[in-house]
Amino acid sequence: MKKLIKISAKGIAKFMNSTGSQQLKILHDYKYPNPEGNAMASYYAIALNVIKAYHRNDNDEDLIRKEISNLKVEKDSESNKSRIIKLRSNISLLESYKVHFKEKRYRILTMLSSRVEIEGVSLSITSDMHAFEKSSEKFIKYICNKKTSELELKIISQVILESMELSKVNIPSNNIELIDIHRGTIYKLARNRTRLRNDLVAACKIINILWDQIEE
């Protein structure tokens, strides 16, 4: 029996918004992940952990200000170019969060994750923030990359909708949010789109065909 192919919601969104050679690179990174960990998943972990700590500490602005300052010191003393770019990206994300979302107040809950299988491809989604905002339970996914397109946002939302329905997570769709930190916008989930769903199924079929042809 063929092993189930596992890809994240952001991964399938990026795949569907890319060209042939880019698509193969995306699949290669999932089939043969970095042994030190999934770089795509951890790239903005520094900033996201600070955001959670900020809300856990009753929106402590000194905390987020000090973390930004510490990251800038680390960046200025770093010699590795890739690490400098990563630190700069995390600093930029935190500065954007301060501008657009510092007033939001959350009571943070345990992380939520769900998964949906389509044409032999298992698509996963994990909350960046699962929390109560006032009396509303929220499932939040942060959009950290400035280059994320509207199509990618729609694909991610489609995966969330389908996986949530299967896992029977009792959170209303209007309480599931994609928060674009840099643009300062909150993308609410739309109802299932038949055409987008068909495109998602087709993409998973293509992945299934290509998967065994991808060599290390």
mmCIF file with all atom_site columns, C-alpha atoms in Angstrom:
data_model
loop_
_atom_site.group_PDB
_atom_site.id
_atom_site.type_symbol
_atom_site.label_atom_id
_atom_site.label_alt_id
_atom_site.label_comp_id
_atom_site.label_asym_id
_atom_site.label_entity_id
_atom_site.label_seq_id
_atom_site.pdbx_PDB_ins_code
_atom_site.Cartn_x
_atom_site.Cartn_y
_atom_site.Cartn_z
_atom_site.occupancy
_atom_site.B_iso_or_equiv
_atom_site.pdbx_formal_charge
_atom_site.auth_seq_id
_atom_site.auth_comp_id
_atom_site.auth_asym_id
_atom_site.auth_atom_id
_atom_site.pdbx_PDB_model_num
ATOM 1   C CA . MET A 1 1   ? 0.000   0.000  0.000   1.00 0.00 ? 1   MET A CA 1
ATOM 2   C CA . LYS A 1 2   ? 1.333   3.411  -0.977  1.00 0.00 ? 2   LYS A CA 1
ATOM 3   C CA . LYS A 1 3   ? 2.389   5.611  1.920   1.00 0.00 ? 3   LYS A CA 1
ATOM 4   C CA . LEU A 1 4   ? 0.175   8.644  2.514   1.00 0.00 ? 4   LEU A CA 1
ATOM 5   C CA . ILE A 1 5   ? 1.708   11.887 1.247   1.00 0.00 ? 5   ILE A CA 1
ATOM 6   C CA . LYS A 1 6   ? 1.695   14.585 3.929   1.00 0.00 ? 6   LYS A CA 1
ATOM 7   C CA . ILE A 1 7   ? 1.695   18.307 3.107   1.00 0.00 ? 7   ILE A CA 1
ATOM 8   C CA . SER A 1 8   ? 0.627   21.366 5.087   1.00 0.00 ? 8   SER A CA 1
ATOM 9   C CA . ALA A 1 9   ? -2.169  23.723 4.022   1.00 0.00 ? 9   ALA A CA 1
ATOM 10  C CA . LYS A 1 10  ? 0.403   26.430 3.307   1.00 0.00 ? 10  LYS A CA 1
ATOM 11  C CA . GLY A 1 11  ? 2.433   23.921 1.301   1.00 0.00 ? 11  GLY A CA 1
ATOM 12  C CA . ILE A 1 12  ? -0.448  22.952 -0.999  1.00 0.00 ? 12  ILE A CA 1
ATOM 13  C CA . ALA A 1 13  ? -1.366  26.628 -1.382  1.00 0.00 ? 13  ALA A CA 1
ATOM 14  C CA . LYS A 1 14  ? 2.181   27.456 -2.444  1.00 0.00 ? 14  LYS A CA 1
ATOM 15  C CA . PHE A 1 15  ? 2.227   24.451 -4.797  1.00 0.00 ? 15  PHE A CA 1
ATOM 16  C CA . MET A 1 16  ? -1.003  25.530 -6.523  1.00 0.00 ? 16  MET A CA 1
ATOM 17  C CA . ASN A 1 17  ? 0.316   29.066 -6.947  1.00 0.00 ? 17  ASN A CA 1
ATOM 18  C CA . SER A 1 18  ? 3.663   28.011 -8.453  1.00 0.00 ? 18  SER A CA 1
ATOM 19  C CA . THR A 1 19  ? 5.045   26.929 -11.824 1.00 0.00 ? 19  THR A CA 1
ATOM 20  C CA . GLY A 1 20  ? 6.408   23.470 -12.758 1.00 0.00 ? 20  GLY A CA 1
ATOM 21  C CA . SER A 1 21  ? 9.992   23.739 -11.490 1.00 0.00 ? 21  SER A CA 1
ATOM 22  C CA . GLN A 1 22  ? 8.871   25.544 -8.337  1.00 0.00 ? 22  GLN A CA 1
ATOM 23  C CA . GLN A 1 23  ? 6.255   22.852 -7.718  1.00 0.00 ? 23  GLN A CA 1
ATOM 24  C CA . LEU A 1 24  ? 8.881   20.122 -7.942  1.00 0.00 ? 24  LEU A CA 1
ATOM 25  C CA . LYS A 1 25  ? 11.096  22.009 -5.461  1.00 0.00 ? 25  LYS A CA 1
ATOM 26  C CA . ILE A 1 26  ? 8.184   22.303 -3.003  1.00 0.00 ? 26  ILE A CA 1
ATOM 27  C CA . LEU A 1 27  ? 7.432   18.577 -3.237  1.00 0.00 ? 27  LEU A CA 1
ATOM 28  C CA . HIS A 1 28  ? 11.122  17.706 -2.899  1.00 0.00 ? 28  HIS A CA 1
ATOM 29  C CA . ASP A 1 29  ? 11.315  19.701 0.343   1.00 0.00 ? 29  ASP A CA 1
ATOM 30  C CA . TYR A 1 30  ? 8.346   17.776 1.743   1.00 0.00 ? 30  TYR A CA 1
ATOM 31  C CA . LYS A 1 31  ? 9.538   14.367 0.569   1.00 0.00 ? 31  LYS A CA 1
ATOM 32  C CA . TYR A 1 32  ? 13.104  14.925 1.772   1.00 0.00 ? 32  TYR A CA 1
ATOM 33  C CA . PRO A 1 33  ? 12.802  17.406 4.661   1.00 0.00 ? 33  PRO A CA 1
ATOM 34  C CA . ASN A 1 34  ? 15.792  19.047 6.290   1.00 0.00 ? 34  ASN A CA 1
ATOM 35  C CA . PRO A 1 35  ? 16.991  16.609 9.007   1.00 0.00 ? 35  PRO A CA 1
ATOM 36  C CA . GLU A 1 36  ? 17.340  19.574 11.387  1.00 0.00 ? 36  GLU A CA 1
ATOM 37  C CA . GLY A 1 37  ? 13.636  20.303 11.058  1.00 0.00 ? 37  GLY A CA 1
ATOM 38  C CA . ASN A 1 38  ? 11.148  21.828 8.667   1.00 0.00 ? 38  ASN A CA 1
ATOM 39  C CA . ALA A 1 39  ? 12.635  25.230 7.871   1.00 0.00 ? 39  ALA A CA 1
ATOM 40  C CA . MET A 1 40  ? 9.415   26.437 6.266   1.00 0.00 ? 40  MET A CA 1
ATOM 41  C CA . ALA A 1 41  ? 7.475   25.798 9.442   1.00 0.00 ? 41  ALA A CA 1
ATOM 42  C CA . SER A 1 42  ? 10.052  27.264 11.836  1.00 0.00 ? 42  SER A CA 1
ATOM 43  C CA . TYR A 1 43  ? 11.138  30.355 9.872   1.00 0.00 ? 43  TYR A CA 1
ATOM 44  C CA . TYR A 1 44  ? 8.861   32.731 11.794  1.00 0.00 ? 44  TYR A CA 1
ATOM 45  C CA . ALA A 1 45  ? 8.786   30.732 15.035  1.00 0.00 ? 45  ALA A CA 1
ATOM 46  C CA . ILE A 1 46  ? 10.808  33.402 16.860  1.00 0.00 ? 46  ILE A CA 1
ATOM 47  C CA . ALA A 1 47  ? 8.214   36.119 16.195  1.00 0.00 ? 47  ALA A CA 1
ATOM 48  C CA . LEU A 1 48  ? 5.190   33.868 16.740  1.00 0.00 ? 48  LEU A CA 1
ATOM 49  C CA . ASN A 1 49  ? 6.521   32.728 20.121  1.00 0.00 ? 49  ASN A CA 1
ATOM 50  C CA . VAL A 1 50  ? 7.010   36.361 21.141  1.00 0.00 ? 50  VAL A CA 1
ATOM 51  C CA . ILE A 1 51  ? 3.436   37.181 20.064  1.00 0.00 ? 51  ILE A CA 1
ATOM 52  C CA . LYS A 1 52  ? 2.089   34.356 22.235  1.00 0.00 ? 52  LYS A CA 1
ATOM 53  C CA . ALA A 1 53  ? 4.215   35.471 25.186  1.00 0.00 ? 53  ALA A CA 1
ATOM 54  C CA . TYR A 1 54  ? 2.978   39.045 24.685  1.00 0.00 ? 54  TYR A CA 1
ATOM 55  C CA . HIS A 1 55  ? -0.657  37.942 25.013  1.00 0.00 ? 55  HIS A CA 1
ATOM 56  C CA . ARG A 1 56  ? 0.041   35.492 27.854  1.00 0.00 ? 56  ARG A CA 1
ATOM 57  C CA . ASN A 1 57  ? 1.557   38.397 29.781  1.00 0.00 ? 57  ASN A CA 1
ATOM 58  C CA . ASP A 1 58  ? -1.499  40.618 29.467  1.00 0.00 ? 58  ASP A CA 1
ATOM 59  C CA . ASN A 1 59  ? -0.263  42.481 26.365  1.00 0.00 ? 59  ASN A CA 1
ATOM 60  C CA . ASP A 1 60  ? 3.032   43.473 27.963  1.00 0.00 ? 60  ASP A CA 1
ATOM 61  C CA . GLU A 1 61  ? 4.434   46.042 25.508  1.00 0.00 ? 61  GLU A CA 1
ATOM 62  C CA . ASP A 1 62  ? 7.789   46.089 27.310  1.00 0.00 ? 62  ASP A CA 1
ATOM 63  C CA . LEU A 1 63  ? 8.160   42.377 26.559  1.00 0.00 ? 63  LEU A CA 1
ATOM 64  C CA . ILE A 1 64  ? 7.657   42.748 22.823  1.00 0.00 ? 64  ILE A CA 1
ATOM 65  C CA . ARG A 1 65  ? 9.830   45.913 22.738  1.00 0.00 ? 65  ARG A CA 1
ATOM 66  C CA . LYS A 1 66  ? 12.698  44.156 24.545  1.00 0.00 ? 66  LYS A CA 1
ATOM 67  C CA . GLU A 1 67  ? 12.454  41.089 22.283  1.00 0.00 ? 67  GLU A CA 1
ATOM 68  C CA . ILE A 1 68  ? 12.673  43.287 19.181  1.00 0.00 ? 68  ILE A CA 1
ATOM 69  C CA . SER A 1 69  ? 15.701  45.064 20.669  1.00 0.00 ? 69  SER A CA 1
ATOM 70  C CA . ASN A 1 70  ? 17.390  41.729 21.512  1.00 0.00 ? 70  ASN A CA 1
ATOM 71  C CA . LEU A 1 71  ? 16.780  40.414 17.994  1.00 0.00 ? 71  LEU A CA 1
ATOM 72  C CA . LYS A 1 72  ? 18.299  43.561 16.487  1.00 0.00 ? 72  LYS A CA 1
ATOM 73  C CA . VAL A 1 73  ? 21.420  43.132 18.641  1.00 0.00 ? 73  VAL A CA 1
ATOM 74  C CA . GLU A 1 74  ? 21.648  39.493 17.570  1.00 0.00 ? 74  GLU A CA 1
ATOM 75  C CA . LYS A 1 75  ? 21.200  40.445 13.907  1.00 0.00 ? 75  LYS A CA 1
ATOM 76  C CA . ASP A 1 76  ? 23.936  43.104 14.064  1.00 0.00 ? 76  ASP A CA 1
ATOM 77  C CA . SER A 1 77  ? 26.401  40.622 15.554  1.00 0.00 ? 77  SER A CA 1
ATOM 78  C CA . GLU A 1 78  ? 25.517  37.784 13.149  1.00 0.00 ? 78  GLU A CA 1
ATOM 79  C CA . SER A 1 79  ? 27.816  36.918 10.218  1.00 0.00 ? 79  SER A CA 1
ATOM 80  C CA . ASN A 1 80  ? 25.662  34.256 8.521   1.00 0.00 ? 80  ASN A CA 1
ATOM 81  C CA . LYS A 1 81  ? 23.664  35.972 5.738   1.00 0.00 ? 81  LYS A CA 1
ATOM 82  C CA . SER A 1 82  ? 20.747  33.529 5.866   1.00 0.00 ? 82  SER A CA 1
ATOM 83  C CA . ARG A 1 83  ? 20.452  33.979 9.627   1.00 0.00 ? 83  ARG A CA 1
ATOM 84  C CA . ILE A 1 84  ? 20.559  37.785 9.238   1.00 0.00 ? 84  ILE A CA 1
ATOM 85  C CA . ILE A 1 85  ? 17.687  37.668 6.719   1.00 0.00 ? 85  ILE A CA 1
ATOM 86  C CA . LYS A 1 86  ? 15.684  35.381 9.001   1.00 0.00 ? 86  LYS A CA 1
ATOM 87  C CA . LEU A 1 87  ? 16.193  37.655 12.017  1.00 0.00 ? 87  LEU A CA 1
ATOM 88  C CA . ARG A 1 88  ? 15.303  40.716 9.952   1.00 0.00 ? 88  ARG A CA 1
ATOM 89  C CA . SER A 1 89  ? 12.091  39.023 8.772   1.00 0.00 ? 89  SER A CA 1
ATOM 90  C CA . ASN A 1 90  ? 11.083  38.126 12.337  1.00 0.00 ? 90  ASN A CA 1
ATOM 91  C CA . ILE A 1 91  ? 11.813  41.677 13.538  1.00 0.00 ? 91  ILE A CA 1
ATOM 92  C CA . SER A 1 92  ? 9.697   43.093 10.709  1.00 0.00 ? 92  SER A CA 1
ATOM 93  C CA . LEU A 1 93  ? 6.841   40.745 11.616  1.00 0.00 ? 93  LEU A CA 1
ATOM 94  C CA . LEU A 1 94  ? 6.887   41.812 15.266  1.00 0.00 ? 94  LEU A CA 1
ATOM 95  C CA . GLU A 1 95  ? 6.997   45.489 14.345  1.00 0.00 ? 95  GLU A CA 1
ATOM 96  C CA . SER A 1 96  ? 4.005   45.016 12.037  1.00 0.00 ? 96  SER A CA 1
ATOM 97  C CA . TYR A 1 97  ? 2.117   43.161 14.773  1.00 0.00 ? 97  TYR A CA 1
ATOM 98  C CA . LYS A 1 98  ? 2.726   46.047 17.170  1.00 0.00 ? 98  LYS A CA 1
ATOM 99  C CA . VAL A 1 99  ? 1.281   48.487 14.637  1.00 0.00 ? 99  VAL A CA 1
ATOM 100 C CA . HIS A 1 100 ? -1.805  46.503 13.604  1.00 0.00 ? 100 HIS A CA 1
ATOM 101 C CA . PHE A 1 101 ? -2.778  44.062 16.365  1.00 0.00 ? 101 PHE A CA 1
ATOM 102 C CA . LYS A 1 102 ? -1.299  45.113 19.723  1.00 0.00 ? 102 LYS A CA 1
ATOM 103 C CA . GLU A 1 103 ? -4.783  45.977 21.059  1.00 0.00 ? 103 GLU A CA 1
ATOM 104 C CA . LYS A 1 104 ? -6.118  42.453 20.586  1.00 0.00 ? 104 LYS A CA 1
ATOM 105 C CA . ARG A 1 105 ? -6.524  40.509 23.822  1.00 0.00 ? 105 ARG A CA 1
ATOM 106 C CA . TYR A 1 106 ? -6.506  36.724 23.934  1.00 0.00 ? 106 TYR A CA 1
ATOM 107 C CA . ARG A 1 107 ? -6.829  34.037 26.563  1.00 0.00 ? 107 ARG A CA 1
ATOM 108 C CA . ILE A 1 108 ? -4.650  31.368 24.982  1.00 0.00 ? 108 ILE A CA 1
ATOM 109 C CA . LEU A 1 109 ? -5.801  27.751 24.820  1.00 0.00 ? 109 LEU A CA 1
ATOM 110 C CA . THR A 1 110 ? -4.156  24.498 23.708  1.00 0.00 ? 110 THR A CA 1
ATOM 111 C CA . MET A 1 111 ? -3.091  24.387 20.061  1.00 0.00 ? 111 MET A CA 1
ATOM 112 C CA . LEU A 1 112 ? -5.524  22.811 17.604  1.00 0.00 ? 112 LEU A CA 1
ATOM 113 C CA . SER A 1 113 ? -4.695  20.773 14.522  1.00 0.00 ? 113 SER A CA 1
ATOM 114 C CA . SER A 1 114 ? -6.750  18.955 11.930  1.00 0.00 ? 114 SER A CA 1
ATOM 115 C CA . ARG A 1 115 ? -6.179  17.035 8.717   1.00 0.00 ? 115 ARG A CA 1
ATOM 116 C CA . VAL A 1 116 ? -8.086  16.128 5.559   1.00 0.00 ? 116 VAL A CA 1
ATOM 117 C CA . GLU A 1 117 ? -7.166  13.436 3.005   1.00 0.00 ? 117 GLU A CA 1
ATOM 118 C CA . ILE A 1 118 ? -7.737  14.202 -0.686  1.00 0.00 ? 118 ILE A CA 1
ATOM 119 C CA . GLU A 1 119 ? -6.663  11.816 -3.461  1.00 0.00 ? 119 GLU A CA 1
ATOM 120 C CA . GLY A 1 120 ? -3.989  10.142 -1.315  1.00 0.00 ? 120 GLY A CA 1
ATOM 121 C CA . VAL A 1 121 ? -2.611  13.452 -0.025  1.00 0.00 ? 121 VAL A CA 1
ATOM 122 C CA . SER A 1 122 ? -3.025  14.298 3.653   1.00 0.00 ? 122 SER A CA 1
ATOM 123 C CA . LEU A 1 123 ? -3.334  18.065 4.127   1.00 0.00 ? 123 LEU A CA 1
ATOM 124 C CA . SER A 1 124 ? -2.718  19.385 7.633   1.00 0.00 ? 124 SER A CA 1
ATOM 125 C CA . ILE A 1 125 ? -3.472  22.649 9.372   1.00 0.00 ? 125 ILE A CA 1
ATOM 126 C CA . THR A 1 126 ? -2.378  23.728 12.855  1.00 0.00 ? 126 THR A CA 1
ATOM 127 C CA . SER A 1 127 ? -3.462  26.859 14.667  1.00 0.00 ? 127 SER A CA 1
ATOM 128 C CA . ASP A 1 128 ? -0.859  29.537 15.321  1.00 0.00 ? 128 ASP A CA 1
ATOM 129 C CA . MET A 1 129 ? -3.205  30.786 18.012  1.00 0.00 ? 129 MET A CA 1
ATOM 130 C CA . HIS A 1 130 ? -6.152  29.001 19.617  1.00 0.00 ? 130 HIS A CA 1
ATOM 131 C CA . ALA A 1 131 ? -7.702  31.371 22.107  1.00 0.00 ? 131 ALA A CA 1
ATOM 132 C CA . PHE A 1 132 ? -10.712 33.143 23.483  1.00 0.00 ? 132 PHE A CA 1
ATOM 133 C CA . GLU A 1 133 ? -11.119 36.716 22.292  1.00 0.00 ? 133 GLU A CA 1
ATOM 134 C CA . LYS A 1 134 ? -13.641 38.056 24.792  1.00 0.00 ? 134 LYS A CA 1
ATOM 135 C CA . SER A 1 135 ? -16.278 35.282 24.773  1.00 0.00 ? 135 SER A CA 1
ATOM 136 C CA . SER A 1 136 ? -15.491 33.953 21.281  1.00 0.00 ? 136 SER A CA 1
ATOM 137 C CA . GLU A 1 137 ? -13.291 30.893 20.744  1.00 0.00 ? 137 GLU A CA 1
ATOM 138 C CA . LYS A 1 138 ? -10.946 31.579 17.814  1.00 0.00 ? 138 LYS A CA 1
ATOM 139 C CA . PHE A 1 139 ? -8.805  29.408 15.526  1.00 0.00 ? 139 PHE A CA 1
ATOM 140 C CA . ILE A 1 140 ? -6.149  31.743 14.125  1.00 0.00 ? 140 ILE A CA 1
ATOM 141 C CA . LYS A 1 141 ? -3.607  31.186 11.383  1.00 0.00 ? 141 LYS A CA 1
ATOM 142 C CA . TYR A 1 142 ? -1.054  33.946 10.903  1.00 0.00 ? 142 TYR A CA 1
ATOM 143 C CA . ILE A 1 143 ? 0.101   34.918 7.421   1.00 0.00 ? 143 ILE A CA 1
ATOM 144 C CA . CYS A 1 144 ? 3.716   35.950 7.917   1.00 0.00 ? 144 CYS A CA 1
ATOM 145 C CA . ASN A 1 145 ? 5.126   36.079 4.398   1.00 0.00 ? 145 ASN A CA 1
ATOM 146 C CA . LYS A 1 146 ? 4.562   39.394 2.584   1.00 0.00 ? 146 LYS A CA 1
ATOM 147 C CA . LYS A 1 147 ? 4.415   37.532 -0.746  1.00 0.00 ? 147 LYS A CA 1
ATOM 148 C CA . THR A 1 148 ? 1.416   35.321 0.159   1.00 0.00 ? 148 THR A CA 1
ATOM 149 C CA . SER A 1 149 ? -1.163  35.825 -2.593  1.00 0.00 ? 149 SER A CA 1
ATOM 150 C CA . GLU A 1 150 ? -4.945  36.095 -2.356  1.00 0.00 ? 150 GLU A CA 1
ATOM 151 C CA . LEU A 1 151 ? -5.239  32.723 -4.121  1.00 0.00 ? 151 LEU A CA 1
ATOM 152 C CA . GLU A 1 152 ? -3.029  31.099 -1.470  1.00 0.00 ? 152 GLU A CA 1
ATOM 153 C CA . LEU A 1 153 ? -5.226  32.587 1.266   1.00 0.00 ? 153 LEU A CA 1
ATOM 154 C CA . LYS A 1 154 ? -8.316  31.110 -0.407  1.00 0.00 ? 154 LYS A CA 1
ATOM 155 C CA . ILE A 1 155 ? -6.684  27.677 -0.709  1.00 0.00 ? 155 ILE A CA 1
ATOM 156 C CA . ILE A 1 156 ? -5.588  27.681 2.947   1.00 0.00 ? 156 ILE A CA 1
ATOM 157 C CA . SER A 1 157 ? -9.116  28.661 4.004   1.00 0.00 ? 157 SER A CA 1
ATOM 158 C CA . GLN A 1 158 ? -10.573 25.836 1.906   1.00 0.00 ? 158 GLN A CA 1
ATOM 159 C CA . VAL A 1 159 ? -8.287  23.283 3.581   1.00 0.00 ? 159 VAL A CA 1
ATOM 160 C CA . ILE A 1 160 ? -9.223  24.649 7.013   1.00 0.00 ? 160 ILE A CA 1
ATOM 161 C CA . LEU A 1 161 ? -12.942 24.405 6.248   1.00 0.00 ? 161 LEU A CA 1
ATOM 162 C CA . GLU A 1 162 ? -12.740 20.834 4.982   1.00 0.00 ? 162 GLU A CA 1
ATOM 163 C CA . SER A 1 163 ? -10.449 19.573 7.745   1.00 0.00 ? 163 SER A CA 1
ATOM 164 C CA . MET A 1 164 ? -12.503 21.253 10.465  1.00 0.00 ? 164 MET A CA 1
ATOM 165 C CA . GLU A 1 165 ? -15.695 19.665 9.162   1.00 0.00 ? 165 GLU A CA 1
ATOM 166 C CA . LEU A 1 166 ? -14.078 16.215 9.203   1.00 0.00 ? 166 LEU A CA 1
ATOM 167 C CA . SER A 1 167 ? -12.587 16.587 12.680  1.00 0.00 ? 167 SER A CA 1
ATOM 168 C CA . LYS A 1 168 ? -15.860 18.089 13.965  1.00 0.00 ? 168 LYS A CA 1
ATOM 169 C CA . VAL A 1 169 ? -14.118 20.973 15.709  1.00 0.00 ? 169 VAL A CA 1
ATOM 170 C CA . ASN A 1 170 ? -16.887 23.016 17.272  1.00 0.00 ? 170 ASN A CA 1
ATOM 171 C CA . ILE A 1 171 ? -15.712 26.479 16.186  1.00 0.00 ? 171 ILE A CA 1
ATOM 172 C CA . PRO A 1 172 ? -18.004 28.537 13.903  1.00 0.00 ? 172 PRO A CA 1
ATOM 173 C CA . SER A 1 173 ? -16.454 29.360 10.520  1.00 0.00 ? 173 SER A CA 1
ATOM 174 C CA . ASN A 1 174 ? -16.674 33.099 11.242  1.00 0.00 ? 174 ASN A CA 1
ATOM 175 C CA . ASN A 1 175 ? -14.402 32.528 14.264  1.00 0.00 ? 175 ASN A CA 1
ATOM 176 C CA . ILE A 1 176 ? -11.690 30.979 12.087  1.00 0.00 ? 176 ILE A CA 1
ATOM 177 C CA . GLU A 1 177 ? -9.351  33.741 10.961  1.00 0.00 ? 177 GLU A CA 1
ATOM 178 C CA . LEU A 1 178 ? -6.346  34.132 8.697   1.00 0.00 ? 178 LEU A CA 1
ATOM 179 C CA . ILE A 1 179 ? -4.509  37.196 9.999   1.00 0.00 ? 179 ILE A CA 1
ATOM 180 C CA . ASP A 1 180 ? -2.171  38.892 7.545   1.00 0.00 ? 180 ASP A CA 1
ATOM 181 C CA . ILE A 1 181 ? 0.229   40.577 9.950   1.00 0.00 ? 181 ILE A CA 1
ATOM 182 C CA . HIS A 1 182 ? 2.067   42.802 7.485   1.00 0.00 ? 182 HIS A CA 1
ATOM 183 C CA . ARG A 1 183 ? -1.043  44.075 5.713   1.00 0.00 ? 183 ARG A CA 1
ATOM 184 C CA . GLY A 1 184 ? -2.985  44.436 8.947   1.00 0.00 ? 184 GLY A CA 1
ATOM 185 C CA . THR A 1 185 ? -5.993  42.552 7.606   1.00 0.00 ? 185 THR A CA 1
ATOM 186 C CA . ILE A 1 186 ? -8.109  39.687 8.905   1.00 0.00 ? 186 ILE A CA 1
ATOM 187 C CA . TYR A 1 187 ? -9.307  37.237 6.277   1.00 0.00 ? 187 TYR A CA 1
ATOM 188 C CA . LYS A 1 188 ? -12.551 35.533 7.252   1.00 0.00 ? 188 LYS A CA 1
ATOM 189 C CA . LEU A 1 189 ? -13.315 32.099 5.861   1.00 0.00 ? 189 LEU A CA 1
ATOM 190 C CA . ALA A 1 190 ? -15.801 31.987 3.021   1.00 0.00 ? 190 ALA A CA 1
ATOM 191 C CA . ARG A 1 191 ? -18.115 29.068 2.355   1.00 0.00 ? 191 ARG A CA 1
ATOM 192 C CA . ASN A 1 192 ? -16.793 26.101 0.400   1.00 0.00 ? 192 ASN A CA 1
ATOM 193 C CA . ARG A 1 193 ? -16.109 27.065 -3.189  1.00 0.00 ? 193 ARG A CA 1
ATOM 194 C CA . THR A 1 194 ? -16.900 24.267 -5.668  1.00 0.00 ? 194 THR A CA 1
ATOM 195 C CA . ARG A 1 195 ? -14.430 25.466 -8.287  1.00 0.00 ? 195 ARG A CA 1
ATOM 196 C CA . LEU A 1 196 ? -11.620 25.907 -5.765  1.00 0.00 ? 196 LEU A CA 1
ATOM 197 C CA . ARG A 1 197 ? -12.405 22.504 -4.276  1.00 0.00 ? 197 ARG A CA 1
ATOM 198 C CA . ASN A 1 198 ? -12.134 20.953 -7.739  1.00 0.00 ? 198 ASN A CA 1
ATOM 199 C CA . ASP A 1 199 ? -8.769  22.689 -8.272  1.00 0.00 ? 199 ASP A CA 1
ATOM 200 C CA . LEU A 1 200 ? -7.599  21.359 -4.900  1.00 0.00 ? 200 LEU A CA 1
ATOM 201 C CA . VAL A 1 201 ? -8.575  17.794 -5.850  1.00 0.00 ? 201 VAL A CA 1
ATOM 202 C CA . ALA A 1 202 ? -6.773  18.155 -9.206  1.00 0.00 ? 202 ALA A CA 1
ATOM 203 C CA . ALA A 1 203 ? -3.619  19.448 -7.482  1.00 0.00 ? 203 ALA A CA 1
ATOM 204 C CA . CYS A 1 204 ? -3.611  16.473 -5.102  1.00 0.00 ? 204 CYS A CA 1
ATOM 205 C CA . LYS A 1 205 ? -3.953  14.080 -8.046  1.00 0.00 ? 205 LYS A CA 1
ATOM 206 C CA . ILE A 1 206 ? -0.939  15.725 -9.716  1.00 0.00 ? 206 ILE A CA 1
ATOM 207 C CA . ILE A 1 207 ? 1.084   15.470 -6.502  1.00 0.00 ? 207 ILE A CA 1
ATOM 208 C CA . ASN A 1 208 ? 0.264   11.771 -6.287  1.00 0.00 ? 208 ASN A CA 1
ATOM 209 C CA . ILE A 1 209 ? 1.519   11.246 -9.848  1.00 0.00 ? 209 ILE A CA 1
ATOM 210 C CA . LEU A 1 210 ? 4.714   13.266 -9.350  1.00 0.00 ? 210 LEU A CA 1
ATOM 211 C CA . TRP A 1 211 ? 5.627   12.023 -5.878  1.00 0.00 ? 211 TRP A CA 1
ATOM 212 C CA . ASP A 1 212 ? 7.316   8.744  -6.827  1.00 0.00 ? 212 ASP A CA 1
ATOM 213 C CA . GLN A 1 213 ? 9.294   10.480 -9.581  1.00 0.00 ? 213 GLN A CA 1
ATOM 214 C CA . ILE A 1 214 ? 10.987  12.913 -7.194  1.00 0.00 ? 214 ILE A CA 1
ATOM 215 C CA . GLU A 1 215 ? 14.497  11.777 -6.363  1.00 0.00 ? 215 GLU A CA 1
ATOM 216 C CA . GLU A 1 216 ? 16.726  12.883 -3.536  1.00 0.00 ? 216 GLU A CA 1
#
